Coordinates of C-alpha atoms and ligand atoms in Angstrom, one line a residue:
M1 CA -9.7 12.6 -24.5
T2 CA -13.2 12.9 -23.5
P3 CA -14.4 11.3 -20.5
N4 CA -16.6 8.5 -19.9
P5 CA -20.2 9.6 -18.4
P6 CA -20.8 7.9 -14.9
E7 CA -23.5 5.9 -16.4
Y8 CA -20.4 4.3 -18.7
R9 CA -18.6 3.3 -15.7
Y10 CA -21.5 1.6 -14.1
V11 CA -22.4 -0.2 -16.9
M12 CA -18.0 -1.4 -17.3
Q13 CA -18.1 -2.0 -13.8
F14 CA -21.5 -4.5 -13.4
R15 CA -21.9 -6.0 -17.1
G16 CA -18.3 -7.5 -16.7
V17 CA -17.1 -5.8 -19.9
D18 CA -13.3 -7.0 -20.3
Q19 CA -11.3 -5.3 -17.6
I20 CA -9.1 -3.3 -16.5
E21 CA -11.1 -0.7 -16.8
A22 CA -9.4 3.0 -17.2
Q23 CA -11.9 5.2 -14.8
R24 CA -10.5 8.9 -17.1
S25 CA -9.9 11.7 -14.6
R26 CA -12.1 14.5 -14.9
S27 CA -9.1 16.1 -16.5
G28 CA -9.6 14.3 -19.2
T29 CA -6.7 12.3 -18.8
E30 CA -6.0 8.7 -18.9
N31 CA -3.9 8.4 -15.2
S32 CA -6.1 7.8 -13.5
R33 CA -7.5 4.2 -13.4
S34 CA -9.0 2.0 -10.9
I35 CA -9.3 -2.1 -11.1
R36 CA -12.6 -3.9 -11.6
Y37 CA -12.6 -7.5 -11.8
N38 CA -14.2 -9.0 -14.8
Q39 CA -16.7 -10.8 -12.9
K40 CA -20.3 -10.1 -12.1
F41 CA -21.3 -12.3 -9.3
M42 CA -24.5 -13.3 -8.2
L43 CA -24.0 -11.8 -4.9
R44 CA -23.0 -8.3 -4.2
Y45 CA -22.5 -6.2 -1.2
F46 CA -21.1 -2.4 -0.2
T47 CA -20.8 -0.5 2.9
A48 CA -21.3 3.0 3.7
G49 CA -20.7 5.6 6.4
E50 CA -18.1 7.3 8.5
S51 CA -17.1 6.6 11.7
H52 CA -18.5 9.2 13.5
G53 CA -21.4 10.0 11.2
E54 CA -24.9 9.3 11.9
A55 CA -24.7 5.5 11.0
L56 CA -23.1 2.3 9.0
T57 CA -25.3 1.1 6.3
A58 CA -24.5 -2.2 4.4
F59 CA -26.1 -3.4 1.6
L60 CA -26.6 -7.0 0.2
S61 CA -27.7 -8.4 -2.8
G62 CA -28.5 -11.1 -4.5
L63 CA -29.6 -13.9 -1.5
P64 CA -32.6 -15.8 -2.4
A65 CA -35.7 -15.8 -0.9
G66 CA -37.0 -17.8 1.8
L67 CA -34.0 -17.3 3.8
K68 CA -34.6 -17.3 7.6
V69 CA -32.8 -14.6 9.5
D70 CA -31.8 -14.7 13.1
Q71 CA -31.7 -11.3 14.3
A72 CA -30.2 -12.5 18.1
F73 CA -27.7 -14.1 15.9
V74 CA -27.0 -11.0 13.3
D75 CA -26.0 -8.6 16.9
R76 CA -24.0 -11.4 18.6
E77 CA -21.8 -11.3 15.7
L78 CA -21.7 -7.3 16.5
W79 CA -21.3 -8.0 19.5
R80 CA -18.0 -10.4 19.1
R81 CA -16.5 -7.8 16.9
Q82 CA -16.4 -5.3 20.0
Q83 CA -15.0 -7.3 22.1
G84 CA -11.4 -8.3 23.0
Y85 CA -8.5 -7.2 25.1
G86 CA -6.9 -4.4 23.9
R87 CA -10.2 -2.0 22.8
G88 CA -10.2 1.3 23.1
G89 CA -13.1 4.1 24.8
R90 CA -15.0 3.7 21.5
M91 CA -16.4 -0.2 22.2
K92 CA -17.5 1.0 25.7
I93 CA -19.9 3.8 23.8
E94 CA -21.1 1.3 20.8
R95 CA -23.3 -1.3 21.3
D96 CA -24.4 -2.4 17.9
T97 CA -27.4 -4.0 16.7
A98 CA -28.3 -4.0 13.1
H99 CA -31.3 -2.0 12.2
I100 CA -32.4 -4.3 8.8
L101 CA -34.3 -2.0 6.7
S102 CA -35.5 -3.8 3.8
G103 CA -35.0 -7.1 2.2
V104 CA -36.2 -9.0 5.0
H105 CA -40.0 -9.2 6.2
H106 CA -41.5 -11.8 8.9
G107 CA -38.2 -12.9 9.1
I108 CA -37.1 -14.2 5.9
T109 CA -35.7 -12.9 3.2
I110 CA -38.1 -11.8 0.4
G111 CA -35.3 -11.9 -2.3
S112 CA -34.8 -7.9 -2.9
P113 CA -31.6 -6.4 -1.5
I114 CA -31.0 -6.4 1.9
S115 CA -30.0 -2.8 4.0
V116 CA -28.9 -2.9 7.4
Q117 CA -28.3 0.0 9.2
L118 CA -26.4 0.3 12.3
E119 CA -26.2 3.4 14.4
N120 CA -23.1 5.3 15.7
R121 CA -23.8 6.7 19.5
D122 CA -20.8 8.4 19.2
W123 CA -22.8 10.5 16.5
K124 CA -24.5 12.6 19.1
N125 CA -20.8 13.7 20.1
W126 CA -19.8 14.8 16.6
Q127 CA -22.8 16.4 15.5
E128 CA -21.5 19.8 15.4
S129 CA -18.0 18.6 14.7
L130 CA -18.9 16.9 11.8
P131 CA -22.3 18.1 10.3
V132 CA -23.8 16.8 7.2
G133 CA -24.9 20.6 6.4
E134 CA -22.0 23.4 6.3
G135 CA -21.8 23.9 10.2
D136 CA -19.5 25.8 12.5
P137 CA -16.0 25.3 10.9
A138 CA -14.7 26.6 13.9
K139 CA -16.1 23.6 15.9
H140 CA -14.3 21.2 13.3
K141 CA -12.2 19.0 14.9
R142 CA -8.8 18.9 12.4
V143 CA -6.4 15.9 12.0
A144 CA -3.5 18.0 11.9
S145 CA -0.4 15.9 11.9
P146 CA -0.8 12.6 9.7
R147 CA -0.2 9.4 11.4
P148 CA 2.2 7.0 10.0
G149 CA 1.1 3.7 9.4
H150 CA -2.7 5.3 9.1
A151 CA -4.4 6.3 5.8
D152 CA -4.0 9.9 6.7
L153 CA -1.2 11.5 4.8
A154 CA -1.8 9.2 1.6
G155 CA -5.5 10.0 1.4
A156 CA -5.6 14.0 2.1
L157 CA -2.6 13.7 -0.5
K158 CA -5.5 11.9 -2.8
Y159 CA -8.6 13.4 -1.8
N160 CA -7.0 16.9 -1.7
F161 CA -8.0 17.6 1.9
P162 CA -5.9 20.6 3.8
E163 CA -5.8 17.9 7.2
A164 CA -6.8 14.3 7.8
R165 CA -10.3 14.1 9.3
Y166 CA -13.0 13.1 6.2
I167 CA -9.5 10.5 5.2
L168 CA -9.8 8.8 8.7
E169 CA -13.5 8.5 9.3
R170 CA -13.9 6.6 6.3
A171 CA -10.5 4.8 6.3
S172 CA -11.3 3.3 10.1
A173 CA -12.1 0.0 11.1
R174 CA -15.4 1.0 12.4
E175 CA -16.5 0.3 9.1
S176 CA -16.2 -3.2 9.3
A177 CA -18.6 -3.4 12.1
A178 CA -21.6 -2.9 8.3
R179 CA -19.3 -5.8 7.1
V180 CA -20.0 -8.0 10.2
A181 CA -23.5 -7.3 10.0
I182 CA -24.3 -8.5 6.1
G183 CA -21.7 -11.1 6.5
A184 CA -23.5 -12.6 9.7
I185 CA -26.6 -13.4 7.1
A186 CA -24.3 -15.0 4.9
K187 CA -23.3 -16.9 7.4
L188 CA -27.1 -17.9 8.0
F189 CA -27.2 -18.6 4.4
L190 CA -24.0 -21.0 4.7
R191 CA -25.4 -22.5 7.3
E192 CA -28.3 -23.6 5.2
L193 CA -25.6 -26.1 3.6
G194 CA -24.0 -27.1 6.4
I195 CA -21.2 -24.4 6.4
E196 CA -19.7 -22.5 9.5
V197 CA -17.2 -20.0 9.7
L198 CA -15.3 -19.0 12.8
S199 CA -12.2 -17.5 13.9
H200 CA -9.3 -17.6 16.5
V201 CA -6.2 -15.9 17.7
I202 CA -2.9 -17.7 16.5
T203 CA -0.5 -14.4 17.5
T204 CA -0.5 -11.5 19.8
G205 CA 2.5 -9.7 19.6
S206 CA 5.6 -11.8 20.5
V207 CA 3.4 -15.0 21.9
T208 CA 2.1 -17.5 19.3
V209 CA -0.2 -21.0 19.4
R210 CA 2.3 -23.3 17.5
E211 CA 0.0 -26.4 16.9
E212 CA -2.8 -26.3 14.5
V213 CA -6.3 -26.1 16.7
P214 CA -9.3 -28.5 15.8
W215 CA -12.5 -26.8 14.8
Q216 CA -14.2 -28.1 18.1
E217 CA -11.8 -26.2 20.1
I218 CA -12.5 -22.6 18.0
R219 CA -16.4 -24.0 17.9
S220 CA -16.6 -23.7 21.7
L221 CA -14.5 -20.4 21.4
Y222 CA -18.0 -19.0 20.1
D223 CA -19.6 -19.6 23.2
R224 CA -17.5 -17.9 25.3
E225 CA -19.7 -15.1 27.0
E226 CA -16.5 -13.2 28.0
V227 CA -13.7 -12.4 25.2
L228 CA -10.3 -12.3 26.2
L229 CA -7.6 -12.5 23.2
N230 CA -9.8 -15.4 21.5
C231 CA -7.3 -18.1 22.1
A232 CA -7.8 -21.7 22.4
N233 CA -5.3 -22.6 24.4
Q234 CA -5.9 -20.4 27.7
E235 CA -2.6 -20.4 28.9
I236 CA -0.9 -18.9 25.8
E237 CA -4.2 -16.6 25.9
Q238 CA -2.7 -15.1 29.4
Q239 CA 0.8 -15.0 27.8
M240 CA -0.7 -12.6 25.2
K241 CA -2.6 -10.4 27.7
E242 CA 0.7 -10.1 29.5
E243 CA 1.9 -8.9 25.9
V244 CA -1.1 -6.2 25.6
D245 CA -0.5 -5.1 29.7
K246 CA 3.1 -4.5 28.3
V247 CA 2.3 -1.7 25.4
L248 CA -0.6 -0.2 27.2
K249 CA 1.6 0.9 30.2
T250 CA 4.5 2.0 27.4
G251 CA 1.8 3.2 25.0
D252 CA 2.8 1.6 22.4
S253 CA 0.6 -1.2 20.2
L254 CA 0.5 -4.6 18.5
G255 CA -0.6 -6.7 15.8
G256 CA -0.8 -10.6 15.5
V257 CA -2.2 -13.5 13.5
F258 CA -5.8 -14.7 13.0
E259 CA -6.9 -17.8 11.3
V260 CA -10.6 -18.3 10.1
V261 CA -11.8 -21.8 9.5
A262 CA -14.6 -22.4 7.5
H263 CA -16.1 -25.9 8.3
H264 CA -17.6 -28.6 5.9
V265 CA -17.0 -26.6 2.9
P266 CA -18.1 -29.1 -0.5
P267 CA -15.1 -29.5 -2.7
G268 CA -16.2 -27.3 -5.9
L269 CA -16.3 -23.9 -4.9
G270 CA -14.2 -21.6 -7.1
T271 CA -12.1 -22.7 -10.5
F272 CA -9.0 -22.4 -12.2
A273 CA -10.7 -21.3 -15.1
Q274 CA -10.5 -17.7 -14.7
W275 CA -7.5 -15.6 -12.5
D276 CA -10.6 -14.0 -11.0
E277 CA -12.9 -16.8 -10.3
R278 CA -10.2 -18.8 -7.9
L279 CA -11.6 -19.2 -4.7
D280 CA -7.9 -18.6 -3.0
A281 CA -7.3 -15.3 -4.5
L282 CA -10.8 -14.2 -3.6
L283 CA -10.0 -15.0 -0.1
A284 CA -6.6 -13.5 0.0
A285 CA -8.8 -10.3 -1.5
A286 CA -11.4 -10.1 0.8
V287 CA -9.3 -11.0 3.7
M288 CA -6.5 -8.4 3.0
S289 CA -9.3 -5.8 2.1
L290 CA -9.6 -5.2 6.1
Q291 CA -8.1 -2.4 8.1
A292 CA -4.5 -3.7 8.8
V293 CA -4.3 -6.6 7.5
K294 CA -0.8 -6.6 5.6
A295 CA -0.7 -10.6 4.6
V296 CA -2.8 -13.4 4.2
E297 CA -1.6 -17.2 4.0
I298 CA -3.8 -20.1 2.9
G299 CA -3.3 -23.4 4.6
S300 CA 0.3 -23.6 5.7
G301 CA 1.6 -21.4 2.4
V302 CA 4.0 -19.2 4.4
S303 CA 6.2 -22.2 6.0
A304 CA 5.4 -24.6 2.7
A305 CA 7.5 -22.4 0.6
F306 CA 10.7 -23.6 3.1
T307 CA 9.5 -27.2 3.0
P308 CA 9.9 -29.6 0.7
G309 CA 7.0 -31.1 -1.2
S310 CA 7.2 -34.6 0.1
L311 CA 6.5 -32.7 3.6
V312 CA 4.5 -30.5 2.1
H313 CA 1.0 -32.2 0.3
D314 CA -1.3 -33.8 1.7
E315 CA -1.3 -37.5 0.5
I316 CA -4.8 -38.6 -0.6
G317 CA -6.2 -41.8 0.7
Y318 CA -9.9 -43.6 -0.2
Q319 CA -11.9 -44.7 3.3
A320 CA -15.6 -44.6 3.7
T321 CA -16.2 -41.2 5.9
S322 CA -19.3 -38.9 6.7
G323 CA -17.9 -36.3 4.4
F324 CA -19.0 -35.2 0.9
T325 CA -17.1 -38.1 -0.9
S326 CA -14.6 -41.0 0.5
F327 CA -11.4 -39.1 -0.3
S328 CA -9.1 -38.1 2.8
R329 CA -6.1 -36.6 3.5
T330 CA -3.4 -36.7 5.8
H331 CA -3.3 -33.6 7.1
N332 CA -4.6 -30.1 5.6
N333 CA -1.6 -28.0 4.7
A334 CA -3.2 -26.8 1.5
G335 CA -5.8 -25.2 3.7
G336 CA -8.8 -26.7 1.9
I337 CA -7.9 -25.4 -1.6
E338 CA -6.2 -26.7 -4.3
G339 CA -6.2 -25.5 -8.1
G340 CA -8.2 -22.3 -6.7
I341 CA -11.0 -24.7 -6.1
S342 CA -12.4 -25.9 -2.6
N343 CA -11.1 -29.7 -2.1
G344 CA -13.4 -30.6 0.6
E345 CA -11.3 -30.0 3.5
E346 CA -11.6 -27.3 5.7
I347 CA -10.7 -23.9 4.5
R348 CA -8.2 -22.1 6.6
V349 CA -7.3 -18.2 5.8
R350 CA -5.0 -16.8 8.0
G351 CA -4.8 -12.7 8.3
Y352 CA -0.9 -11.1 9.6
L353 CA -2.1 -8.0 10.9
K354 CA -0.2 -4.9 11.4
P355 CA 0.5 -2.9 15.3
I356 CA -2.4 -0.7 15.3
S357 CA -0.9 3.2 14.2
T358 CA -2.4 5.1 16.7
L359 CA -0.2 5.1 19.4
R360 CA -0.4 7.3 22.6
R361 CA 3.5 7.9 22.4
P362 CA 3.3 9.3 19.0
L363 CA 6.0 8.9 16.0
Q364 CA 7.6 11.7 14.2
S365 CA 5.5 13.6 12.0
V366 CA 4.6 16.8 10.2
D367 CA 2.4 19.5 10.9
F368 CA 0.0 19.9 7.7
A369 CA -0.3 23.7 8.3
S370 CA 3.0 24.9 8.8
R371 CA 5.0 21.7 7.7
E372 CA 7.2 21.8 10.6
P373 CA 8.0 18.4 12.6
V374 CA 5.6 17.5 15.0
K375 CA 4.6 14.3 16.9
A376 CA 1.7 12.7 15.0
A377 CA -2.0 12.9 15.9
Y378 CA -3.6 11.0 18.6
E379 CA -7.3 10.2 18.8
R380 CA -8.9 7.7 21.0
S381 CA -7.5 4.2 20.0
D382 CA -7.2 0.4 20.3
V383 CA -4.4 -1.0 21.2
C384 CA -4.6 -4.6 20.0
V385 CA -7.2 -5.9 17.4
V386 CA -6.6 -9.2 16.6
P387 CA -9.7 -10.8 17.9
A388 CA -11.9 -8.8 16.4
A389 CA -10.2 -8.8 13.0
G390 CA -10.4 -12.1 13.3
V391 CA -14.6 -11.8 13.2
A392 CA -14.6 -8.7 10.8
A393 CA -12.3 -11.5 8.4
E394 CA -14.8 -14.5 9.3
A395 CA -17.7 -11.9 7.7
M396 CA -15.4 -11.6 4.7
V397 CA -14.6 -15.3 4.2
A398 CA -18.6 -16.0 5.1
L399 CA -19.2 -13.2 2.1
T400 CA -16.9 -14.6 -0.1
L401 CA -17.8 -19.0 0.3
A402 CA -22.0 -17.4 0.0
R403 CA -21.1 -15.3 -3.1
C404 CA -18.8 -18.9 -5.0
A405 CA -22.0 -21.1 -3.9
L406 CA -24.8 -19.1 -5.1
D407 CA -22.5 -18.7 -8.5
K408 CA -22.1 -22.6 -8.1
F409 CA -25.9 -23.7 -7.1
G410 CA -28.3 -20.5 -8.1
G411 CA -31.4 -20.3 -7.1
D412 CA -33.9 -17.3 -6.7
S413 CA -35.5 -19.3 -3.7
M414 CA -33.9 -21.6 -1.1
G415 CA -36.2 -24.3 -1.9
E416 CA -34.3 -24.4 -5.2
T417 CA -30.6 -23.2 -4.1
L418 CA -30.6 -26.5 -1.9
R419 CA -32.2 -28.3 -4.4
N420 CA -29.5 -27.6 -6.9
F421 CA -26.7 -28.0 -3.5
Q422 CA -28.4 -31.8 -2.7
G423 CA -28.3 -32.7 -6.6
Y424 CA -24.4 -31.9 -6.3
C425 CA -23.8 -33.6 -3.1
Q426 CA -25.7 -36.3 -4.8
Q427 CA -23.2 -36.3 -7.5
L428 CA -20.0 -36.1 -5.2
K429 CA -21.5 -39.4 -3.4
D430 CA -22.0 -41.1 -6.5
F431 CA -18.5 -40.1 -8.2
Ligands
LIG1 C1 -11.1 -4.2 14.3 C2 -10.1 -2.9 14.3 C3 -10.0 -1.9 15.1 C4 -8.9 -1.0 14.8 N1 -8.8 -0.1 15.6 C5 -8.0 1.0 14.9 C6 -7.9 2.0 16.5 O1 -8.7 1.9 17.0 N2 -6.7 3.2 15.5 C7 -5.9 2.9 14.8 O2 -5.0 3.8 14.6 N3 -6.2 1.8 13.7 C8 -7.1 0.9 14.0 N4 -7.1 -0.2 12.9 C9 -6.1 -0.5 11.9 C10 -6.8 1.2 10.8 O3 -8.2 0.9 10.6 C11 -5.8 0.9 9.8 O4 -4.6 0.9 9.9 C12 -6.1 2.2 8.8 O5 -7.3 2.1 8.2 C13 -4.7 1.8 7.7 O6 -5.1 1.4 6.9 P1 -4.1 0.1 6.7 O7 -3.6 -0.6 7.7 O8 -4.7 -1.4 5.9 O9 -3.1 0.3 5.6 C14 -8.3 -1.0 13.3 C15 -8.3 -2.0 12.9 C16 -9.1 -3.1 12.9 C17 -9.5 -4.1 11.9

């Protein structure tokens, strides 16, 4: 069969032709398929850049004109992603700052695509070993043996490289910094609607916070100038630090659980009308897309599976409140989403992070060249990144909510979007 020309694939991807789209392989067979969801969202975003390349870039297209962009806020979000006890030496080199190249002038969005660049300060140490031009092959830094749990082996097989340098360059979570930069702009948009998105850490290794943490406590974590494990309970946070200290000594690594909370989200974002428009599904994909996240939970989704319905579902009442409506709930096990639609309660999404796969005491692997058994490659690495992953997940949740809000309220200028939003809020009040 004749392969589709690239322009055809572009049309299929962005015009919303019914999908799953077959992206035919160069050999003309149909066995290389990539899944693309049906929908053309108003807000779109991409990132580009390698871990040790010159810079990361992010694109955000579809925001209305007239949104104030606070550079200090964006840079503080980037700083937050770089914090946390258990980070490696890389974070001491990088001090991320967002260089906005387009789409923002005189401090406001102008309705055209936003592009942001983040310099990789480490690039100066890699210019010779990872040049854009051909360079000197003798200076190339090979990743000779794939790390179990990282993208090295699967990526080398897929892209047909004899070792894993180019694979880890893009698979690395350095990429998530670019998402945090545009996620910060999405947060600024959501703020105009009164929505805030933050995270906290629930579990590090075997140490867990058992009670639900109220929004005000999560909010006060944001103001901390020193971030340890971003846990609201300081006693438990110290126990978490001890867990990290243990693996620092033994050359091991740790995973954990973070929770992202979106506060003051109106009911009505997302819909059950189609499978790829459900808010829970969109959030799950967005958070799962982060490096090392291996499970996503909405509300108390996991424990709900083991609990009778009478103890799970959030009973409904009606009393005058300051919320979007006067409907109230006894608790929020649903995590703010029912039927794929936000229900007006806080949205709570948890991400479960596997332990970092680069180990100072490496696991068994195989040498790419000789096929002989060897220890997996080691390159300077974090040992625990749960707080940072939480910040990156905030960005993904904010981008997803901004996307759904814009699909619902539309608008080419903030005035138009806010007018539509306020009209809808009035409709909710009048319900
Ligand atoms: C904020 C953050 C920082 C990370 N830092 C490292 C790291 O220093 N070393 C490492 O091996 N993995 C690190 N990871 C995890 C890897 O990027 C991830 O395991 C790898 O890309 C393979 O993808 P997968 O785990 O989703 O399968 C980090 C993840 C996050 C979210």
